[in-house]
Amino acid sequence: MSAPDRYAVIGHPVSHSRSPFIHERFAKQTSQKLQYTTIDATPARFATVVTEFFAGGGKGLNVTVPHKQAAVALAQDLTPRAARAGAVNTLSLREDGSLVGDNTDGAGLARDLLNNLGITIAGRSVLLLGAGGAARGVVAPLLGLKPRELTIANRTPAKAVELARLFADMGDVRGCGYPGLRNEPKDLVINATAASLKQQLPPLPPGIVDTRSVCYDMAYGREDTVFLRWAQERGCTRTAMGLGMLVEQAAESFFGWRGIRPDTASVLAALKVELARES
Ligand code: NDP
């Protein structure tokens, strides 16, 4: 009997990742024989660990915080969406031994917002917090949904300004630091910072959310994140964690690896049950 194909998610930290749970269920549902694990690698060890994984027979990696931008340099080819984002969340081994880098984050976020949560983006004001690997992957898909305006705010303001400049051809987008944010409510605020992983909150002006705002945190866990609790304290009733995005981007990666599109609704439901059981 042949050994199962090997896949993993690589990040630092990565122990919180639910990707193994999701991919195991996708594999079962589609009768694919594969093994999916987590790999913790510091930035200093990232390139070596990736090289060893594929040299040892690994077929594909999901790349998570903080390696998405570093992963670009390890791929011999990039899909157009990964090249545009300058960030890779999926590495796949090709027959000739080379690696192709893709970015499925934007497709995952768009599907979650539109299909799972029924949120309208067209004509709305959107604020994206963060300018790291995850933020880079979602700017083009967000602008493709035609918001009225997109503001990118980041702790290091220059990164937000640069990110906005890169996508200025796609719509009304500007970048700034947190002090540069106008203290007025946005229709949708998406937290793409890694602050939630450390139970921290970016220094947000209190007036950027009100009762009509939708607040989305790409981070996820058993309980609402600090950012979502902050929004709820300001009267925001429509809040969501990035569980749906996680499942949708995983399905897109799985499709790239195995050529089969798994059903996401049942796996998202199972993941929610699992988190509720643990808490
Ligand atoms: P990166 O390390 O590439 O970027 C981190 C970003 O967060 C940077 O913009 C950084 O700002 C900012 N940041 C970090 N700490 C703080 C803080 N204390 N206060 C304010 N800003 C902070 O990480 P990723 O972009 O890859 O991941 C970001 C988050 O998104 C993570 O929580 C990750 O788990 C989540 N994610 C979820 C996905 C999902 O499917 N649900 C998919 C992808 C990511 P600076 O530039 O100034 O350092």
PDB file of N, CA and C in Angstrom, residues 23-103:
ATOM      1  N   HIS A  23      -8.367  20.014   6.665  1.00  0.00           N
ATOM      2  CA  HIS A  23      -7.888  19.201   5.532  1.00  0.00           C
ATOM      3  C   HIS A  23      -8.153  17.712   5.745  1.00  0.00           C
ATOM      4  N   GLU A  24      -8.120  17.268   6.991  1.00  0.00           N
ATOM      5  CA  GLU A  24      -8.460  15.854   7.245  1.00  0.00           C
ATOM      6  C   GLU A  24      -9.906  15.582   6.833  1.00  0.00           C
ATOM      7  N   ARG A  25     -10.787  16.543   7.127  1.00  0.00           N
ATOM      8  CA  ARG A  25     -12.199  16.349   6.746  1.00  0.00           C
ATOM      9  C   ARG A  25     -12.409  16.467   5.234  1.00  0.00           C
ATOM     10  N   PHE A  26     -11.697  17.408   4.604  1.00  0.00           N
ATOM     11  CA  PHE A  26     -11.779  17.500   3.135  1.00  0.00           C
ATOM     12  C   PHE A  26     -11.330  16.165   2.510  1.00  0.00           C
ATOM     13  N   ALA A  27     -10.246  15.606   3.032  1.00  0.00           N
ATOM     14  CA  ALA A  27      -9.694  14.369   2.468  1.00  0.00           C
ATOM     15  C   ALA A  27     -10.686  13.215   2.613  1.00  0.00           C
ATOM     16  N   LYS A  28     -11.298  13.125   3.788  1.00  0.00           N
ATOM     17  CA  LYS A  28     -12.260  12.047   4.037  1.00  0.00           C
ATOM     18  C   LYS A  28     -13.463  12.183   3.102  1.00  0.00           C
ATOM     19  N   GLN A  29     -13.967  13.414   3.020  1.00  0.00           N
ATOM     20  CA  GLN A  29     -15.141  13.711   2.203  1.00  0.00           C
ATOM     21  C   GLN A  29     -14.907  13.389   0.720  1.00  0.00           C
ATOM     22  N   THR A  30     -13.684  13.583   0.218  1.00  0.00           N
ATOM     23  CA  THR A  30     -13.392  13.396  -1.205  1.00  0.00           C
ATOM     24  C   THR A  30     -12.584  12.117  -1.468  1.00  0.00           C
ATOM     25  N   SER A  31     -12.438  11.266  -0.422  1.00  0.00           N
ATOM     26  CA  SER A  31     -11.706   9.987  -0.528  1.00  0.00           C
ATOM     27  C   SER A  31     -10.275  10.168  -1.023  1.00  0.00           C
ATOM     28  N   GLN A  32      -9.606  11.211  -0.531  1.00  0.00           N
ATOM     29  CA  GLN A  32      -8.197  11.436  -0.869  1.00  0.00           C
ATOM     30  C   GLN A  32      -7.331  10.874   0.253  1.00  0.00           C
ATOM     31  N   LYS A  33      -6.230  10.224  -0.153  1.00  0.00           N
ATOM     32  CA  LYS A  33      -5.338   9.642   0.851  1.00  0.00           C
ATOM     33  C   LYS A  33      -4.199  10.622   1.125  1.00  0.00           C
ATOM     34  N   LEU A  34      -4.310  11.351   2.222  1.00  0.00           N
ATOM     35  CA  LEU A  34      -3.252  12.306   2.539  1.00  0.00           C
ATOM     36  C   LEU A  34      -3.124  12.492   4.043  1.00  0.00           C
ATOM     37  N   GLN A  35      -1.954  13.031   4.405  1.00  0.00           N
ATOM     38  CA  GLN A  35      -1.655  13.316   5.807  1.00  0.00           C
ATOM     39  C   GLN A  35      -1.367  14.813   5.891  1.00  0.00           C
ATOM     40  N   TYR A  36      -1.888  15.496   6.917  1.00  0.00           N
ATOM     41  CA  TYR A  36      -1.715  16.953   7.020  1.00  0.00           C
ATOM     42  C   TYR A  36      -1.320  17.296   8.452  1.00  0.00           C
ATOM     43  N   THR A  37      -0.167  17.938   8.629  1.00  0.00           N
ATOM     44  CA  THR A  37       0.348  18.233   9.971  1.00  0.00           C
ATOM     45  C   THR A  37       0.672  19.723  10.108  1.00  0.00           C
ATOM     46  N   THR A  38       1.163  20.116  11.289  1.00  0.00           N
ATOM     47  CA  THR A  38       1.647  21.490  11.484  1.00  0.00           C
ATOM     48  C   THR A  38       3.172  21.467  11.626  1.00  0.00           C
ATOM     49  N   ILE A  39       3.814  22.515  11.142  1.00  0.00           N
ATOM     50  CA  ILE A  39       5.269  22.665  11.292  1.00  0.00           C
ATOM     51  C   ILE A  39       5.545  24.056  11.851  1.00  0.00           C
ATOM     52  N   ASP A  40       6.190  24.113  13.020  1.00  0.00           N
ATOM     53  CA  ASP A  40       6.572  25.399  13.592  1.00  0.00           C
ATOM     54  C   ASP A  40       7.992  25.712  13.140  1.00  0.00           C
ATOM     55  N   ALA A  41       8.154  26.847  12.465  1.00  0.00           N
ATOM     56  CA  ALA A  41       9.494  27.246  11.990  1.00  0.00           C
ATOM     57  C   ALA A  41       9.670  28.740  12.216  1.00  0.00           C
ATOM     58  N   THR A  42      10.762  29.121  12.853  1.00  0.00           N
ATOM     59  CA  THR A  42      11.056  30.544  13.050  1.00  0.00           C
ATOM     60  C   THR A  42      11.430  31.150  11.701  1.00  0.00           C
ATOM     61  N   PRO A  43      11.370  32.483  11.583  1.00  0.00           N
ATOM     62  CA  PRO A  43      11.782  33.106  10.318  1.00  0.00           C
ATOM     63  C   PRO A  43      13.196  32.694   9.906  1.00  0.00           C
ATOM     64  N   ALA A  44      14.100  32.552  10.864  1.00  0.00           N
ATOM     65  CA  ALA A  44      15.488  32.187  10.517  1.00  0.00           C
ATOM     66  C   ALA A  44      15.567  30.791   9.914  1.00  0.00           C
ATOM     67  N   ARG A  45      14.664  29.889  10.277  1.00  0.00           N
ATOM     68  CA  ARG A  45      14.722  28.488   9.821  1.00  0.00           C
ATOM     69  C   ARG A  45      13.752  28.202   8.665  1.00  0.00           C
ATOM     70  N   PHE A  46      12.935  29.199   8.322  1.00  0.00           N
ATOM     71  CA  PHE A  46      11.833  28.957   7.383  1.00  0.00           C
ATOM     72  C   PHE A  46      12.303  28.331   6.058  1.00  0.00           C
ATOM     73  N   ALA A  47      13.254  28.963   5.389  1.00  0.00           N
ATOM     74  CA  ALA A  47      13.670  28.471   4.065  1.00  0.00           C
ATOM     75  C   ALA A  47      14.229  27.046   4.155  1.00  0.00           C
ATOM     76  N   THR A  48      15.022  26.782   5.177  1.00  0.00           N
ATOM     77  CA  THR A  48      15.622  25.446   5.337  1.00  0.00           C
ATOM     78  C   THR A  48      14.539  24.400   5.571  1.00  0.00           C
ATOM     79  N   VAL A  49      13.594  24.718   6.437  1.00  0.00           N
ATOM     80  CA  VAL A  49      12.547  23.747   6.771  1.00  0.00           C
ATOM     81  C   VAL A  49      11.677  23.450   5.544  1.00  0.00           C
ATOM     82  N   VAL A  50      11.362  24.478   4.758  1.00  0.00           N
ATOM     83  CA  VAL A  50      10.558  24.266   3.545  1.00  0.00           C
ATOM     84  C   VAL A  50      11.322  23.375   2.566  1.00  0.00           C
ATOM     85  N   THR A  51      12.584  23.679   2.352  1.00  0.00           N
ATOM     86  CA  THR A  51      13.406  22.886   1.423  1.00  0.00           C
ATOM     87  C   THR A  51      13.460  21.424   1.872  1.00  0.00           C
ATOM     88  N   GLU A  52      13.652  21.211   3.178  1.00  0.00           N
ATOM     89  CA  GLU A  52      13.730  19.832   3.703  1.00  0.00           C
ATOM     90  C   GLU A  52      12.391  19.103   3.545  1.00  0.00           C
ATOM     91  N   PHE A  53      11.306  19.838   3.750  1.00  0.00           N
ATOM     92  CA  PHE A  53       9.972  19.214   3.646  1.00  0.00           C
ATOM     93  C   PHE A  53       9.746  18.664   2.235  1.00  0.00           C
ATOM     94  N   PHE A  54      10.057  19.486   1.224  1.00  0.00           N
ATOM     95  CA  PHE A  54       9.812  19.028  -0.148  1.00  0.00           C
ATOM     96  C   PHE A  54      10.861  17.992  -0.579  1.00  0.00           C
ATOM     97  N   ALA A  55      12.113  18.153  -0.117  1.00  0.00           N
ATOM     98  CA  ALA A  55      13.148  17.154  -0.448  1.00  0.00           C
ATOM     99  C   ALA A  55      12.785  15.802   0.147  1.00  0.00           C
ATOM    100  N   GLY A  56      12.056  15.828   1.254  1.00  0.00           N
ATOM    101  CA  GLY A  56      11.651  14.588   1.926  1.00  0.00           C
ATOM    102  C   GLY A  56      10.360  13.996   1.394  1.00  0.00           C
ATOM    103  N   GLY A  57       9.838  14.534   0.301  1.00  0.00           N
ATOM    104  CA  GLY A  57       8.654  13.933  -0.325  1.00  0.00           C
ATOM    105  C   GLY A  57       7.350  14.670  -0.084  1.00  0.00           C
ATOM    106  N   GLY A  58       7.389  15.786   0.660  1.00  0.00           N
ATOM    107  CA  GLY A  58       6.164  16.569   0.897  1.00  0.00           C
ATOM    108  C   GLY A  58       5.588  17.094  -0.408  1.00  0.00           C
ATOM    109  N   LYS A  59       4.259  17.192  -0.468  1.00  0.00           N
ATOM    110  CA  LYS A  59       3.603  17.608  -1.720  1.00  0.00           C
ATOM    111  C   LYS A  59       3.148  19.064  -1.698  1.00  0.00           C
ATOM    112  N   GLY A  60       2.779  19.574  -0.512  1.00  0.00           N
ATOM    113  CA  GLY A  60       2.263  20.942  -0.484  1.00  0.00           C
ATOM    114  C   GLY A  60       2.278  21.517   0.919  1.00  0.00           C
ATOM    115  N   LEU A  61       2.430  22.842   0.985  1.00  0.00           N
ATOM    116  CA  LEU A  61       2.424  23.536   2.276  1.00  0.00           C
ATOM    117  C   LEU A  61       1.448  24.700   2.242  1.00  0.00           C
ATOM    118  N   ASN A  62       0.721  24.883   3.320  1.00  0.00           N
ATOM    119  CA  ASN A  62       0.073  26.160   3.566  1.00  0.00           C
ATOM    120  C   ASN A  62       1.058  26.980   4.389  1.00  0.00           C
ATOM    121  N   VAL A  63       1.138  28.258   4.081  1.00  0.00           N
ATOM    122  CA  VAL A  63       2.092  29.151   4.740  1.00  0.00           C
ATOM    123  C   VAL A  63       1.308  30.186   5.528  1.00  0.00           C
ATOM    124  N   THR A  64       1.626  30.296   6.822  1.00  0.00           N
ATOM    125  CA  THR A  64       0.888  31.267   7.630  1.00  0.00           C
ATOM    126  C   THR A  64       1.842  32.206   8.360  1.00  0.00           C
ATOM    127  N   VAL A  65       1.262  33.035   9.245  1.00  0.00           N
ATOM    128  CA  VAL A  65       1.994  34.078   9.946  1.00  0.00           C
ATOM    129  C   VAL A  65       3.310  33.563  10.509  1.00  0.00           C
ATOM    130  N   PRO A  66       4.476  34.186  10.320  1.00  0.00           N
ATOM    131  CA  PRO A  66       4.712  35.464   9.615  1.00  0.00           C
ATOM    132  C   PRO A  66       5.435  35.272   8.280  1.00  0.00           C
ATOM    133  N   HIS A  67       5.216  34.139   7.611  1.00  0.00           N
ATOM    134  CA  HIS A  67       6.097  33.749   6.496  1.00  0.00           C
ATOM    135  C   HIS A  67       5.565  34.024   5.087  1.00  0.00           C
ATOM    136  N   LYS A  68       4.377  34.613   4.964  1.00  0.00           N
ATOM    137  CA  LYS A  68       3.758  34.682   3.624  1.00  0.00           C
ATOM    138  C   LYS A  68       4.586  35.467   2.616  1.00  0.00           C
ATOM    139  N   GLN A  69       5.240  36.519   3.071  1.00  0.00           N
ATOM    140  CA  GLN A  69       6.051  37.291   2.130  1.00  0.00           C
ATOM    141  C   GLN A  69       7.381  36.585   1.846  1.00  0.00           C
ATOM    142  N   ALA A  70       7.943  35.952   2.855  1.00  0.00           N
ATOM    143  CA  ALA A  70       9.199  35.215   2.653  1.00  0.00           C
ATOM    144  C   ALA A  70       9.002  34.044   1.691  1.00  0.00           C
ATOM    145  N   ALA A  71       7.802  33.471   1.671  1.00  0.00           N
ATOM    146  CA  ALA A  71       7.531  32.296   0.826  1.00  0.00           C
ATOM    147  C   ALA A  71       7.606  32.629  -0.662  1.00  0.00           C
ATOM    148  N   VAL A  72       7.436  33.906  -1.007  1.00  0.00           N
ATOM    149  CA  VAL A  72       7.480  34.306  -2.423  1.00  0.00           C
ATOM    150  C   VAL A  72       8.824  33.906  -3.036  1.00  0.00           C
ATOM    151  N   ALA A  73       9.899  34.123  -2.276  1.00  0.00           N
ATOM    152  CA  ALA A  73      11.247  33.879  -2.803  1.00  0.00           C
ATOM    153  C   ALA A  73      11.556  32.394  -2.961  1.00  0.00           C
ATOM    154  N   LEU A  74      10.764  31.525  -2.341  1.00  0.00           N
ATOM    155  CA  LEU A  74      11.041  30.086  -2.410  1.00  0.00           C
ATOM    156  C   LEU A  74      10.355  29.408  -3.598  1.00  0.00           C
ATOM    157  N   ALA A  75       9.438  30.130  -4.231  1.00  0.00           N
ATOM    158  CA  ALA A  75       8.704  29.544  -5.358  1.00  0.00           C
ATOM    159  C   ALA A  75       9.381  29.909  -6.670  1.00  0.00           C
ATOM    160  N   GLN A  76       9.478  28.923  -7.571  1.00  0.00           N
ATOM    161  CA  GLN A  76      10.064  29.203  -8.884  1.00  0.00           C
ATOM    162  C   GLN A  76       9.043  29.923  -9.772  1.00  0.00           C
ATOM    163  N   ASP A  77       7.757  29.687  -9.493  1.00  0.00           N
ATOM    164  CA  ASP A  77       6.690  30.348 -10.245  1.00  0.00           C
ATOM    165  C   ASP A  77       5.623  30.821  -9.266  1.00  0.00           C
ATOM    166  N   LEU A  78       4.924  31.884  -9.672  1.00  0.00           N
ATOM    167  CA  LEU A  78       3.806  32.389  -8.848  1.00  0.00           C
ATOM    168  C   LEU A  78       2.555  32.443  -9.709  1.00  0.00           C
ATOM    169  N   THR A  79       1.407  32.161  -9.126  1.00  0.00           N
ATOM    170  CA  THR A  79       0.156  32.402  -9.835  1.00  0.00           C
ATOM    171  C   THR A  79      -0.014  33.925  -9.937  1.00  0.00           C
ATOM    172  N   PRO A  80      -0.821  34.407 -10.882  1.00  0.00           N
ATOM    173  CA  PRO A  80      -0.988  35.872 -11.011  1.00  0.00           C
ATOM    174  C   PRO A  80      -1.459  36.518  -9.708  1.00  0.00           C
ATOM    175  N   ARG A  81      -2.348  35.854  -8.962  1.00  0.00           N
ATOM    176  CA  ARG A  81      -2.859  36.507  -7.745  1.00  0.00           C
ATOM    177  C   ARG A  81      -1.790  36.549  -6.646  1.00  0.00           C
ATOM    178  N   ALA A  82      -0.902  35.555  -6.610  1.00  0.00           N
ATOM    179  CA  ALA A  82       0.185  35.592  -5.621  1.00  0.00           C
ATOM    180  C   ALA A  82       1.218  36.650  -6.014  1.00  0.00           C
ATOM    181  N   ALA A  83       1.492  36.752  -7.325  1.00  0.00           N
ATOM    182  CA  ALA A  83       2.450  37.765  -7.793  1.00  0.00           C
ATOM    183  C   ALA A  83       1.923  39.159  -7.483  1.00  0.00           C
ATOM    184  N   ARG A  84       0.637  39.363  -7.719  1.00  0.00           N
ATOM    185  CA  ARG A  84       0.044  40.688  -7.464  1.00  0.00           C
ATOM    186  C   ARG A  84       0.090  41.007  -5.968  1.00  0.00           C
ATOM    187  N   ALA A  85      -0.185  40.010  -5.142  1.00  0.00           N
ATOM    188  CA  ALA A  85      -0.213  40.230  -3.687  1.00  0.00           C
ATOM    189  C   ALA A  85       1.192  40.365  -3.103  1.00  0.00           C
ATOM    190  N   GLY A  86       2.181  39.761  -3.742  1.00  0.00           N
ATOM    191  CA  GLY A  86       3.515  39.722  -3.146  1.00  0.00           C
ATOM    192  C   GLY A  86       3.516  38.894  -1.873  1.00  0.00           C
ATOM    193  N   ALA A  87       2.640  37.913  -1.823  1.00  0.00           N
ATOM    194  CA  ALA A  87       2.512  37.043  -0.639  1.00  0.00           C
ATOM    195  C   ALA A  87       1.978  35.681  -1.087  1.00  0.00           C
ATOM    196  N   VAL A  88       2.496  34.634  -0.453  1.00  0.00           N
ATOM    197  CA  VAL A  88       2.125  33.255  -0.817  1.00  0.00           C
ATOM    198  C   VAL A  88       1.586  32.540   0.411  1.00  0.00           C
ATOM    199  N   ASN A  89       0.418  31.905   0.283  1.00  0.00           N
ATOM    200  CA  ASN A  89      -0.074  31.089   1.410  1.00  0.00           C
ATOM    201  C   ASN A  89      -0.166  29.605   1.050  1.00  0.00           C
ATOM    202  N   THR A  90       0.186  29.278  -0.216  1.00  0.00           N
ATOM    203  CA  THR A  90       0.127  27.874  -0.646  1.00  0.00           C
ATOM    204  C   THR A  90       1.314  27.576  -1.552  1.00  0.00           C
ATOM    205  N   LEU A  91       2.097  26.576  -1.164  1.00  0.00           N
ATOM    206  CA  LEU A  91       3.207  26.112  -2.011  1.00  0.00           C
ATOM    207  C   LEU A  91       2.882  24.708  -2.488  1.00  0.00           C
ATOM    208  N   SER A  92       3.076  24.460  -3.780  1.00  0.00           N
ATOM    209  CA  SER A  92       2.781  23.131  -4.343  1.00  0.00           C
ATOM    210  C   SER A  92       3.978  22.630  -5.122  1.00  0.00           C
ATOM    211  N   LEU A  93       4.265  21.349  -4.948  1.00  0.00           N
ATOM    212  CA  LEU A  93       5.355  20.704  -5.684  1.00  0.00           C
ATOM    213  C   LEU A  93       4.839  20.250  -7.049  1.00  0.00           C
ATOM    214  N   ARG A  94       5.562  20.625  -8.097  1.00  0.00           N
ATOM    215  CA  ARG A  94       5.166  20.171  -9.425  1.00  0.00           C
ATOM    216  C   ARG A  94       5.970  18.941  -9.825  1.00  0.00           C
ATOM    217  N   GLU A  95       5.519  18.293 -10.882  1.00  0.00           N
ATOM    218  CA  GLU A  95       6.157  17.051 -11.356  1.00  0.00           C
ATOM    219  C   GLU A  95       7.662  17.215 -11.570  1.00  0.00           C
ATOM    220  N   ASP A  96       8.073  18.401 -12.083  1.00  0.00           N
ATOM    221  CA  ASP A  96       9.498  18.623 -12.392  1.00  0.00           C
ATOM    222  C   ASP A  96      10.311  19.006 -11.149  1.00  0.00           C
ATOM    223  N   GLY A  97       9.698  18.977  -9.988  1.00  0.00           N
ATOM    224  CA  GLY A  97      10.413  19.255  -8.745  1.00  0.00           C
ATOM    225  C   GLY A  97      10.425  20.724  -8.348  1.00  0.00           C
ATOM    226  N   SER A  98       9.849  21.600  -9.195  1.00  0.00           N
ATOM    227  CA  SER A  98       9.828  23.024  -8.854  1.00  0.00           C
ATOM    228  C   SER A  98       8.600  23.337  -7.986  1.00  0.00           C
ATOM    229  N   LEU A  99       8.638  24.521  -7.358  1.00  0.00           N
ATOM    230  CA  LEU A  99       7.536  24.930  -6.484  1.00  0.00           C
ATOM    231  C   LEU A  99       6.758  26.072  -7.111  1.00  0.00           C
ATOM    232  N   VAL A 100       5.429  26.012  -7.010  1.00  0.00           N
ATOM    233  CA  VAL A 100       4.599  27.132  -7.441  1.00  0.00           C
ATOM    234  C   VAL A 100       3.910  27.720  -6.208  1.00  0.00           C
ATOM    235  N   GLY A 101       3.921  29.054  -6.140  1.00  0.00           N
ATOM    236  CA  GLY A 101       3.295  29.741  -5.010  1.00  0.00           C
ATOM    237  C   GLY A 101       1.970  30.357  -5.417  1.00  0.00           C
ATOM    238  N   ASP A 102       0.963  30.154  -4.583  1.00  0.00           N
ATOM    239  CA  ASP A 102      -0.374  30.708  -4.858  1.00  0.00           C
ATOM    240  C   ASP A 102      -0.812  31.504  -3.635  1.00  0.00           C
ATOM    241  N   ASN A 103      -1.840  32.302  -3.780  1.00  0.00           N
ATOM    242  CA  ASN A 103      -2.425  32.990  -2.636  1.00  0.00           C
ATOM    243  C   ASN A 103      -3.937  32.816  -2.677  1.00  0.00           C
TER     244      ASN A 103
END
